[in-house]
Amino acid sequence: KAGVTQTPRYLIKTRGQQVTLSCSPISGHRSVSWYQQTPGQGLQFLFEYFSETQRNKGNFPGRFSGRQFSNSRSEMNVSTLELGDSALYLCASSPVPGQGIGLWWTEAFFGQGTRLTVV
Amino acid sequence: SQQGEEDPQALSIQEGENATMNCSYKTSINNLQWYRQNSGRGLVHLILIRSNEREKHSGRLRVTLDTSKKSSSLLITASRAADTASYFCATVSPSGSARQLTFGSGTQLTVLP
């Protein structure tokens, strides 16, 4: 099975611009989550999508948004980029929704990330 | 925000030695997971331990969980140079989704050949 694919791998953007990152989950996985990793704040949860609906959201401003398509692929968008948005953005997919307590105990499969640099 | 701290922040050992990393967290959990990250790349899942389990093994990995102390440890036995990476613990809250992980600050492990 192919792993989680994130594109592009690297991006350089200017302050004020917007950016869209893409994530293709493992085939059959319907849940996609996004994380931001920075040296100062570490790994922080952005949001999670399942069945094209945002299920959970972390503590990030509204400039960060996302969506999921019917094939489970997901995109995240950051508008009006700031220098502090420079980070590694990681996408993770999971196989099943948490419909029952046993099903919650699943691991996440991460992509290689998109390194965003804002200048 | 991060769930807790890991210590040490950095650990350097010789090949063949054992490496122990500790993770503390602040709130109740459903399960705790350990991940490895090589040099700014994606995270790889290592092991998951449920809140009602105390110890789990997977190959050269041994994880313990003490929910009364809100802490966990990861032991890597007979370390190899290829184990050099950052190691993160991540928790899932009892009411939360398995797909919302709250990460610790990480331990940078260096295994010297």
CSV table of C-alpha atoms in Angstrom, one decimal:
chain,number,residue,atom,x,y,z
A,1,LYS,CA,0.0,0.0,0.0
A,2,ALA,CA,1.3,3.5,-0.8
A,3,GLY,CA,1.8,5.7,2.2
A,4,VAL,CA,0.5,9.1,3.0
A,5,THR,CA,1.5,11.6,0.3
A,6,GLN,CA,2.0,15.2,0.9
A,7,THR,CA,2.6,17.8,-1.8
A,8,PRO,CA,4.6,19.9,-2.3
A,9,ARG,CA,7.5,18.9,-0.1
A,10,TYR,CA,8.9,22.4,0.1
A,11,LEU,CA,7.4,25.8,-0.4
A,12,ILE,CA,8.7,29.4,-0.1
A,13,LYS,CA,6.1,32.1,0.2
A,14,THR,CA,6.1,35.8,0.9
A,15,ARG,CA,4.3,37.4,3.8
A,16,GLY,CA,0.7,38.2,3.0
A,17,GLN,CA,0.3,35.5,0.4
A,18,GLN,CA,-1.8,32.4,0.8
A,19,VAL,CA,-0.8,28.7,0.4
A,20,THR,CA,-2.5,25.4,-0.2
A,21,LEU,CA,-1.1,22.1,0.9
A,22,SER,CA,-2.3,18.8,-0.2
A,23,CYS,CA,-2.5,15.4,1.4
A,24,SER,CA,-3.5,12.0,0.0
A,25,PRO,CA,-4.2,9.5,2.7
A,26,ILE,CA,-3.5,5.8,2.6
A,27,SER,CA,-6.1,4.0,0.4
A,28,GLY,CA,-9.1,3.1,2.5
A,29,HIS,CA,-8.3,5.6,5.3
A,30,ARG,CA,-11.1,8.1,5.7
A,31,SER,CA,-9.8,10.3,8.4
A,32,VAL,CA,-7.1,13.0,7.8
A,33,SER,CA,-5.5,15.2,10.4
A,34,TRP,CA,-3.1,18.0,10.1
A,35,TYR,CA,-0.3,19.1,12.5
A,36,GLN,CA,2.1,22.0,12.6
A,37,GLN,CA,5.6,21.5,13.8
A,38,THR,CA,7.8,24.4,14.8
A,39,PRO,CA,11.0,24.5,17.0
A,40,GLY,CA,9.3,26.8,19.5
A,41,GLN,CA,5.8,25.2,19.8
A,42,GLY,CA,6.6,21.6,18.9
A,43,LEU,CA,3.9,19.5,17.3
A,44,GLN,CA,0.4,21.0,17.4
A,45,PHE,CA,-2.9,19.7,16.2
A,46,LEU,CA,-4.6,21.8,13.5
A,47,PHE,CA,-7.7,20.0,12.5
A,48,GLU,CA,-9.2,16.6,11.5
A,49,TYR,CA,-11.5,15.7,8.7
A,50,PHE,CA,-13.7,12.7,8.2
A,51,SER,CA,-16.4,12.2,5.6
A,52,GLU,CA,-15.7,15.7,4.2
A,53,THR,CA,-16.5,17.3,7.6
A,54,GLN,CA,-14.2,19.0,10.1
A,55,ARG,CA,-14.5,16.9,13.3
A,56,ASN,CA,-12.0,18.5,15.5
A,57,LYS,CA,-10.1,21.8,15.5
A,58,GLY,CA,-7.0,22.9,17.3
A,59,ASN,CA,-6.3,26.4,18.7
A,60,PHE,CA,-5.3,28.2,15.5
A,61,PRO,CA,-6.6,31.4,14.0
A,62,GLY,CA,-9.2,31.4,11.2
A,63,ARG,CA,-6.5,31.9,8.6
A,64,PHE,CA,-5.9,28.2,8.8
A,65,SER,CA,-8.6,26.2,7.1
A,66,GLY,CA,-9.0,22.9,5.4
A,67,ARG,CA,-11.3,20.7,3.5
A,68,GLN,CA,-11.7,17.0,2.5
A,69,PHE,CA,-12.9,15.7,-0.8
A,70,SER,CA,-15.1,12.6,-1.4
A,71,ASN,CA,-12.0,10.5,-2.2
A,72,SER,CA,-10.6,11.4,1.3
A,73,ARG,CA,-7.9,13.6,-0.1
A,74,SER,CA,-7.5,16.8,2.0
A,75,GLU,CA,-6.1,20.2,1.5
A,76,MET,CA,-5.2,22.9,4.0
A,77,ASN,CA,-5.0,26.5,3.3
A,78,VAL,CA,-3.3,29.3,5.1
A,79,SER,CA,-4.2,32.8,4.1
A,80,THR,CA,-2.4,36.1,4.8
A,81,LEU,CA,0.8,34.3,5.7
A,82,GLU,CA,2.9,35.5,8.6
A,83,LEU,CA,6.6,34.8,9.3
A,84,GLY,CA,5.5,32.7,12.2
A,85,ASP,CA,3.7,30.3,9.9
A,86,SER,CA,7.0,28.9,8.8
A,87,ALA,CA,6.9,25.3,9.9
A,88,LEU,CA,6.7,21.7,8.9
A,89,TYR,CA,3.1,20.8,8.2
A,90,LEU,CA,2.3,17.1,8.7
A,91,CYS,CA,-0.7,15.2,7.5
A,92,ALA,CA,-1.8,11.9,9.1
A,93,SER,CA,-4.4,9.4,8.1
A,94,SER,CA,-6.2,6.8,10.1
A,95,PRO,CA,-8.2,3.8,9.0
A,96,VAL,CA,-11.5,4.0,10.9
A,97,PRO,CA,-13.6,6.5,12.6
A,98,GLY,CA,-14.0,6.4,16.4
A,99,GLN,CA,-17.5,4.8,16.3
A,100,GLY,CA,-16.8,2.5,19.2
A,101,ILE,CA,-14.3,2.7,22.1
A,102,GLY,CA,-12.2,-0.1,20.7
A,103,LEU,CA,-12.0,1.6,17.4
A,104,TRP,CA,-10.5,4.7,18.9
A,105,TRP,CA,-7.3,2.9,19.7
A,106,THR,CA,-5.7,3.4,16.3
A,107,GLU,CA,-2.3,4.7,15.3
A,108,ALA,CA,-1.8,7.5,12.9
A,109,PHE,CA,0.2,7.2,9.7
A,110,PHE,CA,2.1,10.4,8.8
A,111,GLY,CA,3.3,11.8,5.5
A,112,GLN,CA,6.8,13.2,5.0
A,113,GLY,CA,5.4,16.8,5.5
A,114,THR,CA,5.5,20.0,3.6
A,115,ARG,CA,8.2,22.4,4.7
A,116,LEU,CA,6.8,26.0,4.4
A,117,THR,CA,9.1,29.0,4.6
A,118,VAL,CA,7.6,32.4,4.8
A,119,VAL,CA,9.9,35.3,3.9
B,1,SER,CA,-0.7,23.3,23.6
B,2,GLN,CA,1.5,20.4,24.5
B,3,GLN,CA,0.4,17.7,26.9
B,4,GLY,CA,3.6,17.4,28.8
B,5,GLU,CA,7.3,17.1,28.8
B,6,GLU,CA,9.7,14.5,27.8
B,7,ASP,CA,13.1,14.0,29.4
B,8,PRO,CA,15.8,14.0,28.8
B,9,GLN,CA,15.6,16.6,26.0
B,10,ALA,CA,18.7,15.0,24.4
B,11,LEU,CA,20.4,11.7,25.0
B,12,SER,CA,23.7,10.4,23.5
B,13,ILE,CA,24.7,6.8,23.9
B,14,GLN,CA,27.0,4.2,22.4
B,15,GLU,CA,25.7,1.5,20.0
B,16,GLY,CA,24.6,-1.5,22.0
B,17,GLU,CA,23.6,0.4,25.1
B,18,ASN,CA,20.0,0.9,26.2
B,19,ALA,CA,18.2,4.2,25.9
B,20,THR,CA,15.4,5.2,28.2
B,21,MET,CA,13.1,8.2,27.6
B,22,ASN,CA,10.4,9.5,29.9
B,23,CYS,CA,7.2,11.3,29.2
B,24,SER,CA,4.9,13.1,31.6
B,25,TYR,CA,1.4,14.3,30.8
B,26,LYS,CA,-1.1,16.4,32.5
B,27,THR,CA,-4.7,15.1,31.9
B,28,SER,CA,-6.4,11.7,31.8
B,29,ILE,CA,-5.8,9.6,28.7
B,30,ASN,CA,-7.4,7.0,26.6
B,31,ASN,CA,-4.1,5.8,25.3
B,32,LEU,CA,-0.5,6.9,24.9
B,33,GLN,CA,1.5,6.4,21.7
B,34,TRP,CA,5.2,6.8,20.9
B,35,TYR,CA,6.5,8.0,17.5
B,36,ARG,CA,9.9,8.4,16.0
B,37,GLN,CA,10.9,11.2,13.7
B,38,ASN,CA,14.1,11.2,11.6
B,39,SER,CA,15.6,14.6,10.9
B,40,GLY,CA,12.5,16.8,10.3
B,41,ARG,CA,10.6,14.2,8.3
B,42,GLY,CA,7.3,12.4,9.0
B,43,LEU,CA,6.6,10.6,12.2
B,44,VAL,CA,6.6,6.8,12.4
B,45,HIS,CA,4.3,5.0,14.9
B,46,LEU,CA,6.2,2.8,17.3
B,47,ILE,CA,3.8,1.5,19.9
B,48,LEU,CA,0.5,2.2,21.5
B,49,ILE,CA,-0.4,1.5,25.1
B,50,ARG,CA,-3.9,1.7,26.5
B,51,SER,CA,-4.8,3.4,29.8
B,52,ASN,CA,-5.6,0.0,31.4
B,53,GLU,CA,-2.2,-1.5,30.4
B,54,ARG,CA,1.0,-1.1,32.4
B,55,GLU,CA,3.6,-2.5,30.0
B,56,LYS,CA,4.0,-3.4,26.4
B,57,HIS,CA,6.7,-4.8,24.3
B,58,SER,CA,7.5,-4.7,20.5
B,59,GLY,CA,10.8,-6.0,19.4
B,60,ARG,CA,13.5,-4.0,21.1
B,61,LEU,CA,11.0,-1.6,22.5
B,62,ARG,CA,9.4,-1.7,25.9
B,63,VAL,CA,6.9,0.9,27.0
B,64,THR,CA,5.5,1.3,30.5
B,65,LEU,CA,2.6,3.4,31.7
B,66,ASP,CA,1.8,4.7,35.1
B,67,THR,CA,-1.5,6.5,35.1
B,68,SER,CA,-1.3,7.4,38.8
B,69,LYS,CA,1.9,9.3,38.1
B,70,LYS,CA,0.8,10.4,34.6
B,71,SER,CA,4.0,9.2,33.1
B,72,SER,CA,5.3,6.7,30.6
B,73,SER,CA,8.8,5.5,29.6
B,74,LEU,CA,10.2,4.1,26.4
B,75,LEU,CA,13.1,1.7,26.6
B,76,ILE,CA,15.1,0.9,23.5
B,77,THR,CA,17.4,-2.1,24.1
B,78,ALA,CA,20.7,-2.8,22.2
B,79,SER,CA,20.6,0.6,20.4
B,80,ARG,CA,21.8,0.9,16.9
B,81,ALA,CA,23.1,3.9,14.9
B,82,ALA,CA,19.8,3.7,12.9
B,83,ASP,CA,17.9,4.5,16.1
B,84,THR,CA,19.2,8.0,16.0
B,85,ALA,CA,16.1,10.2,15.8
B,86,SER,CA,13.7,12.3,17.8
B,87,TYR,CA,11.1,10.4,19.9
B,88,PHE,CA,7.8,11.8,20.9
B,89,CYS,CA,5.1,10.6,23.1
B,90,ALA,CA,1.5,11.5,22.2
B,91,THR,CA,-1.7,11.1,24.2
B,92,VAL,CA,-5.3,10.7,23.3
B,93,SER,CA,-7.9,12.0,25.8
B,94,PRO,CA,-10.7,9.7,27.0
B,95,SER,CA,-13.3,11.8,25.2
B,96,GLY,CA,-11.2,12.6,22.3
B,97,SER,CA,-10.7,11.2,18.9
B,98,ALA,CA,-7.9,8.7,18.2
B,99,ARG,CA,-6.9,11.0,15.5
B,100,GLN,CA,-6.2,14.1,17.7
B,101,LEU,CA,-2.8,13.5,19.2
B,102,THR,CA,-1.3,15.8,21.8
B,103,PHE,CA,2.4,15.5,21.6
B,104,GLY,CA,5.2,15.9,24.2
B,105,SER,CA,8.2,18.0,23.5
B,106,GLY,CA,10.4,15.1,22.3
B,107,THR,CA,13.7,13.5,23.1
B,108,GLN,CA,16.6,13.7,20.6
B,109,LEU,CA,18.4,10.4,20.7
B,110,THR,CA,21.9,10.1,19.2
B,111,VAL,CA,23.4,6.6,19.0
B,112,LEU,CA,27.2,6.7,18.3
B,113,PRO,CA,28.7,3.9,16.3
